[in-house]
PDB file of C-alpha atoms in Angstrom:
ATOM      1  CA  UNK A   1      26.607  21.831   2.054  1.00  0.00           C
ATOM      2  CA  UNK A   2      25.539  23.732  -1.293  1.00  0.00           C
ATOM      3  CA  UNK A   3      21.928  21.109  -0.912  1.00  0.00           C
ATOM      4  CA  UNK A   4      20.552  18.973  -3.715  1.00  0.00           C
ATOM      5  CA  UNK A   5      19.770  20.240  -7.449  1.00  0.00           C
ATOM      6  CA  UNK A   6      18.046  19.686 -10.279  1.00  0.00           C
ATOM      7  CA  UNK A   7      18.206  20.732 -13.550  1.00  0.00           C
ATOM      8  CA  UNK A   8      15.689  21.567 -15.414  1.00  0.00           C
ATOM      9  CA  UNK A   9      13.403  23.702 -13.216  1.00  0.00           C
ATOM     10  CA  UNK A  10      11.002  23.447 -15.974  1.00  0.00           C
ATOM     11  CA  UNK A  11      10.807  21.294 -18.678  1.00  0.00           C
ATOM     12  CA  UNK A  12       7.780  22.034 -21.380  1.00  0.00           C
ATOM     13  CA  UNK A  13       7.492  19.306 -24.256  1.00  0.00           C
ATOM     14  CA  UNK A  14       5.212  18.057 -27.023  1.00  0.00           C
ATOM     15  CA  UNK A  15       3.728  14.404 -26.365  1.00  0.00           C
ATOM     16  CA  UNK A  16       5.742  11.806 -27.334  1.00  0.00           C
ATOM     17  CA  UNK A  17       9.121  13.050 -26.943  1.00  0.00           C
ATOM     18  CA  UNK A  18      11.780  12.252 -24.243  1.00  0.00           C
ATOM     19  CA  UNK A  19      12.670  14.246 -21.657  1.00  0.00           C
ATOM     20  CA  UNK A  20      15.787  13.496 -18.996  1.00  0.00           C
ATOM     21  CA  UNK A  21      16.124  14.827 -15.662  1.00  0.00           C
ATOM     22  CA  UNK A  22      19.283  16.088 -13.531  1.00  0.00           C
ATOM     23  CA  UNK A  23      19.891  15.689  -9.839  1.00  0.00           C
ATOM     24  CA  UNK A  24      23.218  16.348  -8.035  1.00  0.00           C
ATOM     25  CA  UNK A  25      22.658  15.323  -4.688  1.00  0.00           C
ATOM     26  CA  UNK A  26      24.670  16.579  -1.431  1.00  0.00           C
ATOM     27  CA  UNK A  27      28.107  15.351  -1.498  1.00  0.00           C
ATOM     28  CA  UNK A  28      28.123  12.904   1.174  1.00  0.00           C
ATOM     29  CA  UNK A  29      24.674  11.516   0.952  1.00  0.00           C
ATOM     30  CA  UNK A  30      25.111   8.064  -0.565  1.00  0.00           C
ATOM     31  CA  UNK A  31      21.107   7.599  -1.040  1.00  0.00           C
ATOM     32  CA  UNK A  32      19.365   9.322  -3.109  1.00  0.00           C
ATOM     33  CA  UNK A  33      15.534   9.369  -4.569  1.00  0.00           C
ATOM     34  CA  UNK A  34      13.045  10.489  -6.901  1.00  0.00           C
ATOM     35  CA  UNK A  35       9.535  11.286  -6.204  1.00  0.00           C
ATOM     36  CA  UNK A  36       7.020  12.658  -8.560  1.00  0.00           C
ATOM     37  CA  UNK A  37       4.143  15.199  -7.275  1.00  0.00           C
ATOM     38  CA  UNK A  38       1.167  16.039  -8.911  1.00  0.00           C
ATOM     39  CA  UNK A  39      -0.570  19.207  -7.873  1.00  0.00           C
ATOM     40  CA  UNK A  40      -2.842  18.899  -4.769  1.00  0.00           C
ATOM     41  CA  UNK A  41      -1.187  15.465  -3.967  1.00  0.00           C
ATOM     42  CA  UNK A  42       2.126  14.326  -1.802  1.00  0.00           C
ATOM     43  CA  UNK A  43       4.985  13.336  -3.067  1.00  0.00           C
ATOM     44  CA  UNK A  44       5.078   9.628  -4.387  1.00  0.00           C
ATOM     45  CA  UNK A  45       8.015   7.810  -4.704  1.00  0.00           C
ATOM     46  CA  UNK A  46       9.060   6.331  -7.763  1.00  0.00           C
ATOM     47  CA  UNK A  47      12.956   4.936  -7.317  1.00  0.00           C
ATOM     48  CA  UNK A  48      15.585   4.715  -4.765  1.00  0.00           C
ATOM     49  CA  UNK A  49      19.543   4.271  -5.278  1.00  0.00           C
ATOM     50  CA  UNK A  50      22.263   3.364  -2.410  1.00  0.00           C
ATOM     51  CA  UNK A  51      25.309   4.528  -4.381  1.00  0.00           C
ATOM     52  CA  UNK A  52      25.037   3.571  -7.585  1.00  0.00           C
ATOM     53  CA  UNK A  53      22.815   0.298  -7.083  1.00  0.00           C
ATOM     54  CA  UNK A  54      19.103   1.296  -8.008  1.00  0.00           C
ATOM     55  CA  UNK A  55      17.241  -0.910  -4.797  1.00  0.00           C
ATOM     56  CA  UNK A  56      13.534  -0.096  -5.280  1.00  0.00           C
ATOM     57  CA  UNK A  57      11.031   0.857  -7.988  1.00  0.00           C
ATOM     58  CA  UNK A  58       8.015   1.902  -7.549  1.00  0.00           C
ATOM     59  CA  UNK A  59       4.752   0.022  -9.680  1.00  0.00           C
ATOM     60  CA  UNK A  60       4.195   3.673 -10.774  1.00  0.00           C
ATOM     61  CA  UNK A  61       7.795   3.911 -12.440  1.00  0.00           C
ATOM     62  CA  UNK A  62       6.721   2.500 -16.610  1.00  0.00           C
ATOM     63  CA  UNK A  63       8.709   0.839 -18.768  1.00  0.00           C
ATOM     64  CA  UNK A  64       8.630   4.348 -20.271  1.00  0.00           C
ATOM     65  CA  UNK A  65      10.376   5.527 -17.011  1.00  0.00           C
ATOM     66  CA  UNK A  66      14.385   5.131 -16.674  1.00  0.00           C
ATOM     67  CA  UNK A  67      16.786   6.267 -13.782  1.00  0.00           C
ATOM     68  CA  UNK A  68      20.049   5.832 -13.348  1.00  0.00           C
ATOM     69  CA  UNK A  69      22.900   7.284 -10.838  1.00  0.00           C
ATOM     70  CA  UNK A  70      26.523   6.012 -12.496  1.00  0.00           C
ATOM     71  CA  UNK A  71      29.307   6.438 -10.001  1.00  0.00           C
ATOM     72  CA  UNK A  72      27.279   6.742  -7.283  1.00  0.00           C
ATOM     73  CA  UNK A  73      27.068  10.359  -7.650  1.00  0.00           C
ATOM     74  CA  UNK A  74      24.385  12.865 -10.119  1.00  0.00           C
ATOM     75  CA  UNK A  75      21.676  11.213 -11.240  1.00  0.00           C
ATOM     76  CA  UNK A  76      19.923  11.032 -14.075  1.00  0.00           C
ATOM     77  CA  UNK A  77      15.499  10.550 -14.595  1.00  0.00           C
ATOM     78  CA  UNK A  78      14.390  10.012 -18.437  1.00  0.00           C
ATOM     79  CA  UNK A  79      10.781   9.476 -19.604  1.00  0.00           C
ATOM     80  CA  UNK A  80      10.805   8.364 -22.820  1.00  0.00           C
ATOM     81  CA  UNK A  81       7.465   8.997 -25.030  1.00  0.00           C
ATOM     82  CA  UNK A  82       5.908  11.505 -22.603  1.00  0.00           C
ATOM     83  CA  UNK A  83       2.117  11.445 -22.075  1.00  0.00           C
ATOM     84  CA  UNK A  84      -0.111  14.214 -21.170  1.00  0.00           C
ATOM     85  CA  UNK A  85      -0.114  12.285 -17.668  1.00  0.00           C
ATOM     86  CA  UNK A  86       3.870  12.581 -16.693  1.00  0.00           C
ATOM     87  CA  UNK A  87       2.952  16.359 -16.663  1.00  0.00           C
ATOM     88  CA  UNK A  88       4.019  16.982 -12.808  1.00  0.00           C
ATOM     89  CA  UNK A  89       6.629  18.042 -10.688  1.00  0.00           C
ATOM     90  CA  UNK A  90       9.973  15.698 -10.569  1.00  0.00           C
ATOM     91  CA  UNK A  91      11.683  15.958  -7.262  1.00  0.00           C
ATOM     92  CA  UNK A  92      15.047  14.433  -5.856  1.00  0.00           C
ATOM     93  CA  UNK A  93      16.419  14.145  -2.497  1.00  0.00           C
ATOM     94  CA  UNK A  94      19.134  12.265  -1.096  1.00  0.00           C
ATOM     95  CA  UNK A  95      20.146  11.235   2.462  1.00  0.00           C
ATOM     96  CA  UNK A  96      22.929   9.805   4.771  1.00  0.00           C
ATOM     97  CA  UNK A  97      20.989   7.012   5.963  1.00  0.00           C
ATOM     98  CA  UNK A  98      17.363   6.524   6.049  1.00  0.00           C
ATOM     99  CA  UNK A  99      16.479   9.330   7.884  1.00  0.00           C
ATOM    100  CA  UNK A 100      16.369  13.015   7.131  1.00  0.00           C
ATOM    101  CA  UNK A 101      15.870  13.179   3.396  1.00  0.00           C
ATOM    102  CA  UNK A 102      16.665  16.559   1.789  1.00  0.00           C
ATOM    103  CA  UNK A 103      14.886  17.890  -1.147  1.00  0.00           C
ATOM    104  CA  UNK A 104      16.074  19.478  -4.135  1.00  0.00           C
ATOM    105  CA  UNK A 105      13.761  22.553  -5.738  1.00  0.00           C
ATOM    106  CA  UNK A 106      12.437  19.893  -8.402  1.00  0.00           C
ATOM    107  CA  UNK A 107      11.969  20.152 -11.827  1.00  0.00           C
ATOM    108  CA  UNK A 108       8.040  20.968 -13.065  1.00  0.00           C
ATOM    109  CA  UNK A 109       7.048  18.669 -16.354  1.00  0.00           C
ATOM    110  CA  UNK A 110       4.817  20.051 -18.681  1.00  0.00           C
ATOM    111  CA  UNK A 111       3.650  17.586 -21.911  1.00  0.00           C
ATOM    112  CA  UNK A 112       1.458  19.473 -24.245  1.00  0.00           C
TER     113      UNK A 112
ATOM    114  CA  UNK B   1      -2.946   1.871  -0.243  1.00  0.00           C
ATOM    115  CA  UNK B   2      -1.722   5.715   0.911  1.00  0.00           C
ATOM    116  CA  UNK B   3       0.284   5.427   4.351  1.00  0.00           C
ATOM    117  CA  UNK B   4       0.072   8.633   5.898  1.00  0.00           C
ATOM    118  CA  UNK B   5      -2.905  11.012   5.816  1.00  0.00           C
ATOM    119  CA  UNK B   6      -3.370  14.468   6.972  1.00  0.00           C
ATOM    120  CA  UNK B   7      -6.214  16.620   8.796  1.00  0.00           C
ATOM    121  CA  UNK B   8      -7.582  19.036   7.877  1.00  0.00           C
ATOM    122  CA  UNK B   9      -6.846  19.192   3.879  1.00  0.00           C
ATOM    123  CA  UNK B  10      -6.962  22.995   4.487  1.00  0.00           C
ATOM    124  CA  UNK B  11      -6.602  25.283   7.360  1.00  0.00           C
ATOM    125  CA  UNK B  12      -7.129  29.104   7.506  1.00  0.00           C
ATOM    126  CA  UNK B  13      -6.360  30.983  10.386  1.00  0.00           C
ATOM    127  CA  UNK B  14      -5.044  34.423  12.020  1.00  0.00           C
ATOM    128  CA  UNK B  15      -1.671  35.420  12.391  1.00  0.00           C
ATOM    129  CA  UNK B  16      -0.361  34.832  15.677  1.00  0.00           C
ATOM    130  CA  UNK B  17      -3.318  31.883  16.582  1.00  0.00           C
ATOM    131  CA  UNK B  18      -2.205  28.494  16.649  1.00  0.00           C
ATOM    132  CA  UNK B  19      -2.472  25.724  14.252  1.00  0.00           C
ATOM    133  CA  UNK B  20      -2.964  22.220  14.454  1.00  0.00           C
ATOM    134  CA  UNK B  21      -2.420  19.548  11.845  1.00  0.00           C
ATOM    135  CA  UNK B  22      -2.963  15.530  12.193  1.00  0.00           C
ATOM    136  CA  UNK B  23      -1.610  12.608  10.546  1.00  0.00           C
ATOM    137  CA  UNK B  24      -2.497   9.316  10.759  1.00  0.00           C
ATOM    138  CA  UNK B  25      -0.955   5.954   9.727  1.00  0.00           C
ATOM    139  CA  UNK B  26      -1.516   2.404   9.017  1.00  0.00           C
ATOM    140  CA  UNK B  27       1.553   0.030   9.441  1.00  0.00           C
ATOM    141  CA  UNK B  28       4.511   0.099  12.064  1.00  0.00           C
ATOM    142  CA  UNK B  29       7.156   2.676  11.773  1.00  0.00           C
ATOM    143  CA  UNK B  30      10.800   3.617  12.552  1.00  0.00           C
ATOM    144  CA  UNK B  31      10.176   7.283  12.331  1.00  0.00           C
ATOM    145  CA  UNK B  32       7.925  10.021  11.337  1.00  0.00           C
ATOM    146  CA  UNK B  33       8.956  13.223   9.803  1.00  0.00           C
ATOM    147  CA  UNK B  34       7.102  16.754   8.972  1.00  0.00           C
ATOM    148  CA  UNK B  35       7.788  18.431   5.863  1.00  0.00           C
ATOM    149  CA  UNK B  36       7.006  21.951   4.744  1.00  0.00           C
ATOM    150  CA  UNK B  37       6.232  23.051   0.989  1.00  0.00           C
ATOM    151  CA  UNK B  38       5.784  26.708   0.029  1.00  0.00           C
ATOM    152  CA  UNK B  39       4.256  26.943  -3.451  1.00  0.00           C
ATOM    153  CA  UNK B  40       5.843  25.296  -6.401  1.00  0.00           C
ATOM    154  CA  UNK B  41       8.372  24.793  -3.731  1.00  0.00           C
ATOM    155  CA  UNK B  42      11.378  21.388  -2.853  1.00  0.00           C
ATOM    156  CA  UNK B  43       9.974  20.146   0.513  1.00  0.00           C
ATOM    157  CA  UNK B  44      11.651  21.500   3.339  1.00  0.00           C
ATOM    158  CA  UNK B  45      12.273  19.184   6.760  1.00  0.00           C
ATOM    159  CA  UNK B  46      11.036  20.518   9.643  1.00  0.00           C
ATOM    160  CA  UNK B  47      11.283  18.134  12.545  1.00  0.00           C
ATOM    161  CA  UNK B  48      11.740  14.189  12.670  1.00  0.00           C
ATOM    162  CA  UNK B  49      10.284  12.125  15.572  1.00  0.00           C
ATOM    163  CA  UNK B  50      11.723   8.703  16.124  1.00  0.00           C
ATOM    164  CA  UNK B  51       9.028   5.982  17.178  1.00  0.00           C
ATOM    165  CA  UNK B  52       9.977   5.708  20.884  1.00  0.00           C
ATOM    166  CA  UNK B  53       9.717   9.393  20.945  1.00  0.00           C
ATOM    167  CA  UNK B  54       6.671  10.957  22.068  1.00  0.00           C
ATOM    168  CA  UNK B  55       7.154  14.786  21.509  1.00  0.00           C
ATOM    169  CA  UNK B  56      10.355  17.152  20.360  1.00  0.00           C
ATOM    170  CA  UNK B  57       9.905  20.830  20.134  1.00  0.00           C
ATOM    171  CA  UNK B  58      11.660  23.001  17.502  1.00  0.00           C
ATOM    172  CA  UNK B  59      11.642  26.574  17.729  1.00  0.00           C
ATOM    173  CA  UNK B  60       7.847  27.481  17.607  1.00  0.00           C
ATOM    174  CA  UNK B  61       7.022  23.816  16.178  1.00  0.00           C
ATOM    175  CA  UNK B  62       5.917  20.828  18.699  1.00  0.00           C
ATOM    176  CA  UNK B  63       5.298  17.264  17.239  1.00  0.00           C
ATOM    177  CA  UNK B  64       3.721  14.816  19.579  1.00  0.00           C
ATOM    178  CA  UNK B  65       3.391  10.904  18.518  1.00  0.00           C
ATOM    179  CA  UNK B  66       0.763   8.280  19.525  1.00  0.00           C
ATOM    180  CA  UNK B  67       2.197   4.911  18.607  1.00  0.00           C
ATOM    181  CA  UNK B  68      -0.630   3.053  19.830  1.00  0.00           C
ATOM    182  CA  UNK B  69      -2.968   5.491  18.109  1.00  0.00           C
ATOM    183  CA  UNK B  70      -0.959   5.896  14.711  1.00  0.00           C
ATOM    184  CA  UNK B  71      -1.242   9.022  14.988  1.00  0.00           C
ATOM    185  CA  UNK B  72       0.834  12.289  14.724  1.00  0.00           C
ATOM    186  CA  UNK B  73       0.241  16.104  15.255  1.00  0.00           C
ATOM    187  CA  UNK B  74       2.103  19.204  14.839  1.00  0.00           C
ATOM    188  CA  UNK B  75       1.179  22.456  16.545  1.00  0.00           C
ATOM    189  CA  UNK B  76       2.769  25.547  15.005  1.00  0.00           C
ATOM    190  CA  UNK B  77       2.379  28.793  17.779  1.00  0.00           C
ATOM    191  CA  UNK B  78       1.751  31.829  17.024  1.00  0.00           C
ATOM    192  CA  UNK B  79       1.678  31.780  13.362  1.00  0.00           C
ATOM    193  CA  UNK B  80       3.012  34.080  10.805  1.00  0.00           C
ATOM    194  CA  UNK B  81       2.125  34.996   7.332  1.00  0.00           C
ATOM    195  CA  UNK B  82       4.926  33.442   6.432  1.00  0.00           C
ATOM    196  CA  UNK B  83       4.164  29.790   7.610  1.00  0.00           C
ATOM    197  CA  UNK B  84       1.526  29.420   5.024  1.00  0.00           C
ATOM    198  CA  UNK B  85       2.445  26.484   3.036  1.00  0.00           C
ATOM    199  CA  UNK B  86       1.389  22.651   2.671  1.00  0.00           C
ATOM    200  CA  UNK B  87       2.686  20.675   5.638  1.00  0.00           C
ATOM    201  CA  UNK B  88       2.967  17.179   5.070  1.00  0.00           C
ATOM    202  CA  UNK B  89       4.460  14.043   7.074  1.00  0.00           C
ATOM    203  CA  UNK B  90       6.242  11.436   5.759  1.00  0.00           C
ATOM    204  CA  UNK B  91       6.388   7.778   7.349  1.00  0.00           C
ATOM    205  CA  UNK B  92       9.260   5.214   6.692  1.00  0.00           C
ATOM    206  CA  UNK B  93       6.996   2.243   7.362  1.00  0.00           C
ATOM    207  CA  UNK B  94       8.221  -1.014   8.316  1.00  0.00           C
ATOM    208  CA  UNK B  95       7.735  -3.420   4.794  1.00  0.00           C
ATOM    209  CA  UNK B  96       7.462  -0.217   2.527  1.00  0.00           C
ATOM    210  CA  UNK B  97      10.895  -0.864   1.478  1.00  0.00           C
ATOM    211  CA  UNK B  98      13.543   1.919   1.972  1.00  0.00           C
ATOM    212  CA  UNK B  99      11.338   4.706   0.871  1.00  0.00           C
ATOM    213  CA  UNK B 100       8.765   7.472   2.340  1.00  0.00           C
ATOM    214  CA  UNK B 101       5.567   7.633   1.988  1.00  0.00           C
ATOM    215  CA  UNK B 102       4.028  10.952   1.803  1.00  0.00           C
ATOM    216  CA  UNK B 103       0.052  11.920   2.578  1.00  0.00           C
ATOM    217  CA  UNK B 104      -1.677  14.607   0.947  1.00  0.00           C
ATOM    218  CA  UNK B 105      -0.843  17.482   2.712  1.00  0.00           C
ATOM    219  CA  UNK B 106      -2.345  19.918   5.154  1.00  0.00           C
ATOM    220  CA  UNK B 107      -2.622  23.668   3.360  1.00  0.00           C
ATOM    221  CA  UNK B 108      -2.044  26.356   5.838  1.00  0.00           C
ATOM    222  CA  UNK B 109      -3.245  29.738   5.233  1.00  0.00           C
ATOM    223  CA  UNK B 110      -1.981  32.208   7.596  1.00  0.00           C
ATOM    224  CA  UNK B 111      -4.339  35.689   7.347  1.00  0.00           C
ATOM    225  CA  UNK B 112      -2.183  38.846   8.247  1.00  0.00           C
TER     226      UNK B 112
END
């Protein structure tokens, strides 16, 4: 059990340019999700995938927003166009069934 | 509207007093877990209580759950320096889809 990852830790970019997002999730976990967490707040959850099928999206996920997770295993958050408001911090975490849900470190978004 | 909410927002106390932390919720649920974040920190799970549970111990932790209430709490004994951190809890309510949702977190300070 080496526990989820994500790559970048940090990510620092100019407005308007895209920005993509790694997660490798623990092996055998076949769910996996992303949350985003602005400082002060919880985490809110912005999509959910059951293999490689993405079930749920969250209202807060934009048209700017785009997840995928091919094969059913890493998977992959872009923001396209970044605004001064995505600045937050991007975390994954995957699960065996809808229970325990272990978090990666997460990956801190910075748009200047 | 948010799901789970904490209380206190903050906390301060003495190392080796006890500390107390509430959550309440607003729809049915199948479960209700405590998280831990340290600073800039991945979440880390602490203990998950199922809802015909009404209290599990771990280690120095102790989660009790009113159903009939909504309501959670978990009691950390004799505190350390090193349990200062945001504590939230995470519900899996019934019609929120597969996802958790998160309050805003308890901060514990923990004084030497």
């Amino acid at each position: 059990d080496t526990g989820v990852s994500q790559d970048p830790r940090h990510k620092i970019t100019k407005r308007g340019q895209n920005v993509t997002f790694r997660c490798d999730p623990i092996s055998e976990h076949n769910r996996l999700y992303w949350y985003r967490q602005t400082l002060g707040q919880g985490p809110e959850f912005l999509t959910y995938f059951q293999n490689e099928a993405q079930l749920e999206k969250s209202r807060l996920l934009s048209d700017r927003f785009s997840a995928e997770r091919p094969k059913g295993s890493f998977s992959t958050l872009e923001i396209q166009r970044t605004e001064q408001g995505d600045s937050a911090m991007y975390l994954c975490a995957s699960s065996r069934r809808q229970e325990t849900q272990y978090f990666g470190p997460g990956t801190r978004l910075l748009v200047l | 509207s948010q799901q789970g909410e904490e209380d206190p927002q903050a906390l301060s106390i003495q190392e080796g007093e006890n500390a107390t932390m509430n959550c309440s919720y607003k729809t049915s649920i199948n479960n209700l877990q405590w998280y831990r974040q340290n600073s800039g920190r991945g979440l880390v799970h602490l203990i998950l209580i199922r809802s015909n549970e009404r209290e599990k111990h771990s280690g120095r932790l102790r989660v009790t759950l009113d159903t009939s209430k909504k309501s959670s709490s978990l009691l950390i004994t004799a505190s350390r320096a090193a349990d200062t951190a945001s504590y939230f809890c995470a519900t899996d309510a019934l019609g929120y889809g597969q996802n958790f949702v998160f309050g805003p977190g308890t901060r514990l300070s923990v004084l030497p």
